[in-house]
Amino acid sequence: MLKHVMYLLACSCLAATFTGCNQLTEQKANQQDKANDSTRPPTPAPTENRATFKLDTTFKDYRFSVSTRGDGTLRNLYVGIGNVKDSTRMDTIIEKDVKGNIGGVAVADLDKDGQPEVYVFNISTGTGLNGKVYGLVVQKKGAIKINTGDIDSLNAKDYQGRDSFYIQNNELVRTYPAFGEGQPQALTTDKRKIIRYQLVKIGNGYTLKSKS
């Protein structure tokens, strides 16, 4: 009788083991079928959400945190503005779909009204390396975006990108290599064009105007 019971238990274990093996085999087969199914849409690559640029700085009573998040070519720009005496609060302005790379950040008071502005200099990717500026005037009631139409619409015949931006003598300065007509784009030259911009208040807004 004991031998008979042991025989039944052994058969039951073998049956359970066989069933488990069959289930594993079927699962592997289903996974392989899904992998080989060319009609299924490809799995999208995960979006990069880490900070690709970050800079913290202060100016008078203000503190600023400038950062970008996103993939290699298209990012969101975050400009945080707070008070140096209160590290628990910071208001953040978001500029979406910024293309290219951040080339620098400057905080200044170009119009000498006692309130700072923050300027973020951006350089596009590719062969052009065209420059763009994102600017904000900081006020007690909030931040106002600066109109940069004069910078964005530059169409001089000697302009082929490769901008540099900096602040000098209460002006925003833009320089770029000036190319003559017929010169190859890869040609390097020591001749640089300089354009100076002043911050001008127009109505309730602000704009960067080039000096003629």
mmCIF file of C-alpha atoms in Angstrom:
data_model
loop_
_atom_site.group_PDB
_atom_site.id
_atom_site.type_symbol
_atom_site.label_atom_id
_atom_site.label_comp_id
_atom_site.label_asym_id
_atom_site.label_seq_id
_atom_site.Cartn_x
_atom_site.Cartn_y
_atom_site.Cartn_z
ATOM 1 C CA MET A 1 0.000 0.000 0.000
ATOM 2 C CA LEU A 2 2.823 2.407 0.916
ATOM 3 C CA LYS A 3 4.627 1.694 -2.334
ATOM 4 C CA HIS A 4 1.388 2.403 -4.216
ATOM 5 C CA VAL A 5 0.973 5.799 -2.491
ATOM 6 C CA MET A 6 4.603 6.747 -3.169
ATOM 7 C CA TYR A 7 4.142 5.805 -6.800
ATOM 8 C CA LEU A 8 1.066 8.075 -7.083
ATOM 9 C CA LEU A 9 2.939 10.977 -5.459
ATOM 10 C CA ALA A 10 5.851 10.556 -7.843
ATOM 11 C CA CYS A 11 3.492 10.566 -10.821
ATOM 12 C CA SER A 12 1.771 13.706 -9.519
ATOM 13 C CA CYS A 13 5.116 15.523 -9.152
ATOM 14 C CA LEU A 14 6.145 14.552 -12.660
ATOM 15 C CA ALA A 15 2.820 15.757 -14.024
ATOM 16 C CA ALA A 16 3.132 19.102 -12.207
ATOM 17 C CA THR A 17 6.706 19.506 -13.446
ATOM 18 C CA PHE A 18 5.648 18.686 -16.999
ATOM 19 C CA THR A 19 2.772 21.204 -16.808
ATOM 20 C CA GLY A 20 5.100 23.929 -15.488
ATOM 21 C CA CYS A 21 7.596 23.252 -18.283
ATOM 22 C CA ASN A 22 4.815 23.471 -20.861
ATOM 23 C CA GLN A 23 3.684 26.850 -19.453
ATOM 24 C CA LEU A 24 7.249 28.227 -19.552
ATOM 25 C CA THR A 25 7.677 26.960 -23.109
ATOM 26 C CA GLU A 26 4.409 28.606 -24.194
ATOM 27 C CA GLN A 27 5.386 31.917 -22.535
ATOM 28 C CA LYS A 28 8.766 31.923 -24.292
ATOM 29 C CA ALA A 29 7.081 31.104 -27.593
ATOM 30 C CA ASN A 30 4.594 33.973 -27.165
ATOM 31 C CA GLN A 31 7.409 36.385 -26.326
ATOM 32 C CA GLN A 32 9.372 35.277 -29.374
ATOM 33 C CA ASP A 33 6.287 35.670 -31.587
ATOM 34 C CA LYS A 34 5.836 39.249 -30.332
ATOM 35 C CA ALA A 35 9.508 40.020 -30.959
ATOM 36 C CA ASN A 36 9.286 38.634 -34.520
ATOM 37 C CA ASP A 37 6.007 40.422 -35.327
ATOM 38 C CA SER A 38 7.075 43.133 -37.795
ATOM 39 C CA THR A 39 3.559 44.619 -37.842
ATOM 40 C CA ARG A 40 3.855 45.834 -34.269
ATOM 41 C CA PRO A 41 4.966 49.498 -33.930
ATOM 42 C CA PRO A 42 8.487 49.930 -32.521
ATOM 43 C CA THR A 43 8.796 50.862 -28.887
ATOM 44 C CA PRO A 44 9.599 54.598 -28.688
ATOM 45 C CA ALA A 45 12.877 55.579 -27.103
ATOM 46 C CA PRO A 46 12.485 57.023 -23.612
ATOM 47 C CA THR A 47 12.501 60.822 -23.438
ATOM 48 C CA GLU A 48 15.511 62.215 -21.649
ATOM 49 C CA ASN A 49 14.285 64.221 -18.659
ATOM 50 C CA ARG A 50 17.497 64.953 -16.807
ATOM 51 C CA ALA A 51 18.906 68.464 -16.599
ATOM 52 C CA THR A 52 21.045 69.032 -19.710
ATOM 53 C CA PHE A 53 22.139 72.476 -18.491
ATOM 54 C CA LYS A 54 22.010 74.064 -15.038
ATOM 55 C CA LEU A 55 23.371 77.294 -13.602
ATOM 56 C CA ASP A 56 22.600 79.055 -10.313
ATOM 57 C CA THR A 57 23.551 82.675 -9.716
ATOM 58 C CA THR A 58 22.576 85.754 -7.707
ATOM 59 C CA PHE A 59 22.184 89.459 -8.457
ATOM 60 C CA LYS A 60 21.527 91.979 -5.665
ATOM 61 C CA ASP A 61 18.532 90.600 -3.715
ATOM 62 C CA TYR A 62 17.612 88.006 -6.357
ATOM 63 C CA ARG A 63 18.715 84.447 -6.980
ATOM 64 C CA PHE A 64 18.300 82.668 -10.299
ATOM 65 C CA SER A 65 18.302 79.043 -11.375
ATOM 66 C CA VAL A 66 18.496 78.419 -15.130
ATOM 67 C CA SER A 67 18.199 74.887 -16.485
ATOM 68 C CA THR A 68 17.053 72.891 -19.506
ATOM 69 C CA ARG A 69 15.406 69.486 -19.717
ATOM 70 C CA GLY A 70 14.660 67.335 -22.737
ATOM 71 C CA ASP A 71 16.384 65.375 -25.460
ATOM 72 C CA GLY A 72 19.434 66.292 -27.490
ATOM 73 C CA THR A 73 17.779 68.730 -29.913
ATOM 74 C CA LEU A 74 14.532 69.948 -28.347
ATOM 75 C CA ARG A 75 14.321 71.075 -24.737
ATOM 76 C CA ASN A 76 12.316 73.148 -22.291
ATOM 77 C CA LEU A 77 14.041 76.107 -20.649
ATOM 78 C CA TYR A 78 13.322 76.771 -16.962
ATOM 79 C CA VAL A 79 14.179 80.127 -15.369
ATOM 80 C CA GLY A 80 13.609 80.161 -11.620
ATOM 81 C CA ILE A 81 13.531 83.531 -9.810
ATOM 82 C CA GLY A 82 13.615 83.900 -6.028
ATOM 83 C CA ASN A 83 14.846 86.055 -3.175
ATOM 84 C CA VAL A 84 18.240 85.433 -1.614
ATOM 85 C CA LYS A 85 16.656 85.715 1.849
ATOM 86 C CA ASP A 86 14.055 83.018 1.148
ATOM 87 C CA SER A 87 15.456 79.709 -0.093
ATOM 88 C CA THR A 88 12.087 77.920 0.133
ATOM 89 C CA ARG A 89 10.294 79.722 -2.683
ATOM 90 C CA MET A 90 11.123 80.283 -6.335
ATOM 91 C CA ASP A 91 8.847 81.281 -9.215
ATOM 92 C CA THR A 92 9.636 79.463 -12.453
ATOM 93 C CA ILE A 93 9.059 80.622 -16.025
ATOM 94 C CA ILE A 94 9.098 77.957 -18.738
ATOM 95 C CA GLU A 95 10.081 78.499 -22.378
ATOM 96 C CA LYS A 96 9.033 75.394 -24.314
ATOM 97 C CA ASP A 97 10.641 73.732 -27.334
ATOM 98 C CA VAL A 98 14.024 75.439 -27.198
ATOM 99 C CA LYS A 99 16.251 74.147 -29.993
ATOM 100 C CA GLY A 100 20.016 73.957 -29.698
ATOM 101 C CA ASN A 101 22.350 74.408 -26.745
ATOM 102 C CA ILE A 102 22.673 77.039 -24.033
ATOM 103 C CA GLY A 103 25.848 79.027 -24.626
ATOM 104 C CA GLY A 104 25.706 81.196 -21.515
ATOM 105 C CA VAL A 105 23.625 83.158 -19.008
ATOM 106 C CA ALA A 106 23.961 86.791 -17.928
ATOM 107 C CA VAL A 107 22.114 88.867 -15.323
ATOM 108 C CA ALA A 108 22.276 92.656 -15.635
ATOM 109 C CA ASP A 109 20.366 95.915 -15.285
ATOM 110 C CA LEU A 110 20.809 97.412 -18.724
ATOM 111 C CA ASP A 111 18.189 100.160 -18.358
ATOM 112 C CA LYS A 112 19.338 101.115 -14.831
ATOM 113 C CA ASP A 113 15.872 100.985 -13.288
ATOM 114 C CA GLY A 114 17.023 99.001 -10.262
ATOM 115 C CA GLN A 115 15.380 95.756 -11.433
ATOM 116 C CA PRO A 116 17.519 93.045 -13.067
ATOM 117 C CA GLU A 117 17.097 91.210 -16.339
ATOM 118 C CA VAL A 118 18.210 87.664 -17.034
ATOM 119 C CA TYR A 119 19.506 86.749 -20.488
ATOM 120 C CA VAL A 120 19.940 83.198 -21.755
ATOM 121 C CA PHE A 121 22.092 82.831 -24.869
ATOM 122 C CA ASN A 122 21.223 79.908 -27.114
ATOM 123 C CA ILE A 123 23.127 78.525 -30.115
ATOM 124 C CA SER A 124 21.379 76.310 -32.663
ATOM 125 C CA THR A 125 22.813 72.939 -33.647
ATOM 126 C CA GLY A 126 24.007 72.001 -37.127
ATOM 127 C CA THR A 127 26.224 73.986 -39.471
ATOM 128 C CA GLY A 128 24.617 77.411 -38.999
ATOM 129 C CA LEU A 129 25.111 77.837 -35.241
ATOM 130 C CA ASN A 130 22.710 80.780 -35.278
ATOM 131 C CA GLY A 131 22.348 82.678 -32.018
ATOM 132 C CA LYS A 132 19.172 83.468 -30.120
ATOM 133 C CA VAL A 133 18.519 85.293 -26.856
ATOM 134 C CA TYR A 134 15.788 84.581 -24.302
ATOM 135 C CA GLY A 135 15.380 87.564 -21.986
ATOM 136 C CA LEU A 136 13.225 88.381 -18.958
ATOM 137 C CA VAL A 137 12.775 91.653 -17.088
ATOM 138 C CA VAL A 138 12.310 90.892 -13.393
ATOM 139 C CA GLN A 139 9.733 93.005 -11.576
ATOM 140 C CA LYS A 140 8.229 92.740 -8.109
ATOM 141 C CA LYS A 141 4.884 91.684 -9.584
ATOM 142 C CA GLY A 142 6.440 89.113 -11.921
ATOM 143 C CA ALA A 143 8.707 88.661 -14.938
ATOM 144 C CA ILE A 144 8.101 90.088 -18.418
ATOM 145 C CA LYS A 145 9.517 88.479 -21.552
ATOM 146 C CA ILE A 146 11.765 90.736 -23.622
ATOM 147 C CA ASN A 147 11.057 91.188 -27.330
ATOM 148 C CA THR A 148 14.147 90.018 -29.249
ATOM 149 C CA GLY A 149 12.866 90.601 -32.786
ATOM 150 C CA ASP A 150 15.927 92.626 -33.834
ATOM 151 C CA ILE A 151 18.211 89.751 -32.815
ATOM 152 C CA ASP A 152 16.112 87.009 -34.407
ATOM 153 C CA SER A 153 15.618 88.803 -37.735
ATOM 154 C CA LEU A 154 19.258 89.551 -38.562
ATOM 155 C CA ASN A 155 19.720 88.994 -42.302
ATOM 156 C CA ALA A 156 22.974 90.790 -43.082
ATOM 157 C CA LYS A 157 24.782 89.499 -46.175
ATOM 158 C CA ASP A 158 27.961 88.814 -44.195
ATOM 159 C CA TYR A 159 26.128 86.826 -41.488
ATOM 160 C CA GLN A 160 26.478 83.040 -41.400
ATOM 161 C CA GLY A 161 25.900 82.353 -37.717
ATOM 162 C CA ARG A 162 28.548 81.463 -35.126
ATOM 163 C CA ASP A 163 27.369 84.176 -32.738
ATOM 164 C CA SER A 164 28.835 85.180 -29.402
ATOM 165 C CA PHE A 165 26.867 87.247 -26.856
ATOM 166 C CA TYR A 166 27.958 89.150 -23.754
ATOM 167 C CA ILE A 167 27.071 92.201 -21.646
ATOM 168 C CA GLN A 168 29.258 95.308 -21.837
ATOM 169 C CA ASN A 169 28.642 98.914 -20.713
ATOM 170 C CA ASN A 170 24.893 98.479 -20.213
ATOM 171 C CA GLU A 171 24.499 96.943 -23.665
ATOM 172 C CA LEU A 172 24.021 93.452 -24.988
ATOM 173 C CA VAL A 173 26.789 92.822 -27.512
ATOM 174 C CA ARG A 174 26.635 90.353 -30.380
ATOM 175 C CA THR A 175 29.686 89.417 -32.450
ATOM 176 C CA TYR A 176 30.054 87.047 -35.377
ATOM 177 C CA PRO A 177 32.639 86.343 -38.100
ATOM 178 C CA ALA A 178 31.876 88.559 -41.106
ATOM 179 C CA PHE A 179 32.137 86.687 -44.393
ATOM 180 C CA GLY A 180 32.577 88.413 -47.738
ATOM 181 C CA GLU A 181 30.566 87.470 -50.812
ATOM 182 C CA GLY A 182 31.836 84.252 -52.371
ATOM 183 C CA GLN A 183 33.860 83.183 -49.360
ATOM 184 C CA PRO A 184 33.479 79.537 -48.367
ATOM 185 C CA GLN A 185 31.536 79.002 -45.149
ATOM 186 C CA ALA A 186 34.392 77.008 -43.616
ATOM 187 C CA LEU A 187 36.835 79.894 -44.085
ATOM 188 C CA THR A 188 38.072 81.309 -40.790
ATOM 189 C CA THR A 189 38.668 85.006 -40.445
ATOM 190 C CA ASP A 190 39.745 87.482 -37.771
ATOM 191 C CA LYS A 191 37.258 90.067 -38.992
ATOM 192 C CA ARG A 192 34.245 90.126 -36.678
ATOM 193 C CA LYS A 193 31.085 92.162 -36.921
ATOM 194 C CA ILE A 194 29.856 93.797 -33.718
ATOM 195 C CA ILE A 195 26.232 94.734 -33.061
ATOM 196 C CA ARG A 196 25.120 96.448 -29.854
ATOM 197 C CA TYR A 197 21.600 96.278 -28.434
ATOM 198 C CA GLN A 198 19.948 98.506 -25.855
ATOM 199 C CA LEU A 199 17.017 97.562 -23.630
ATOM 200 C CA VAL A 200 14.133 99.923 -24.373
ATOM 201 C CA LYS A 201 10.771 100.125 -22.626
ATOM 202 C CA ILE A 202 7.874 100.496 -25.053
ATOM 203 C CA GLY A 203 4.506 100.845 -23.339
ATOM 204 C CA ASN A 204 4.258 98.031 -20.811
ATOM 205 C CA GLY A 205 6.809 95.890 -22.639
ATOM 206 C CA TYR A 206 10.540 95.757 -23.268
ATOM 207 C CA THR A 207 12.555 95.177 -26.420
ATOM 208 C CA LEU A 208 16.230 94.870 -27.367
ATOM 209 C CA LYS A 209 16.859 97.459 -30.083
ATOM 210 C CA SER A 210 20.022 97.450 -32.200
ATOM 211 C CA LYS A 211 21.993 100.685 -32.291
ATOM 212 C CA SER A 212 22.212 102.111 -35.802
#
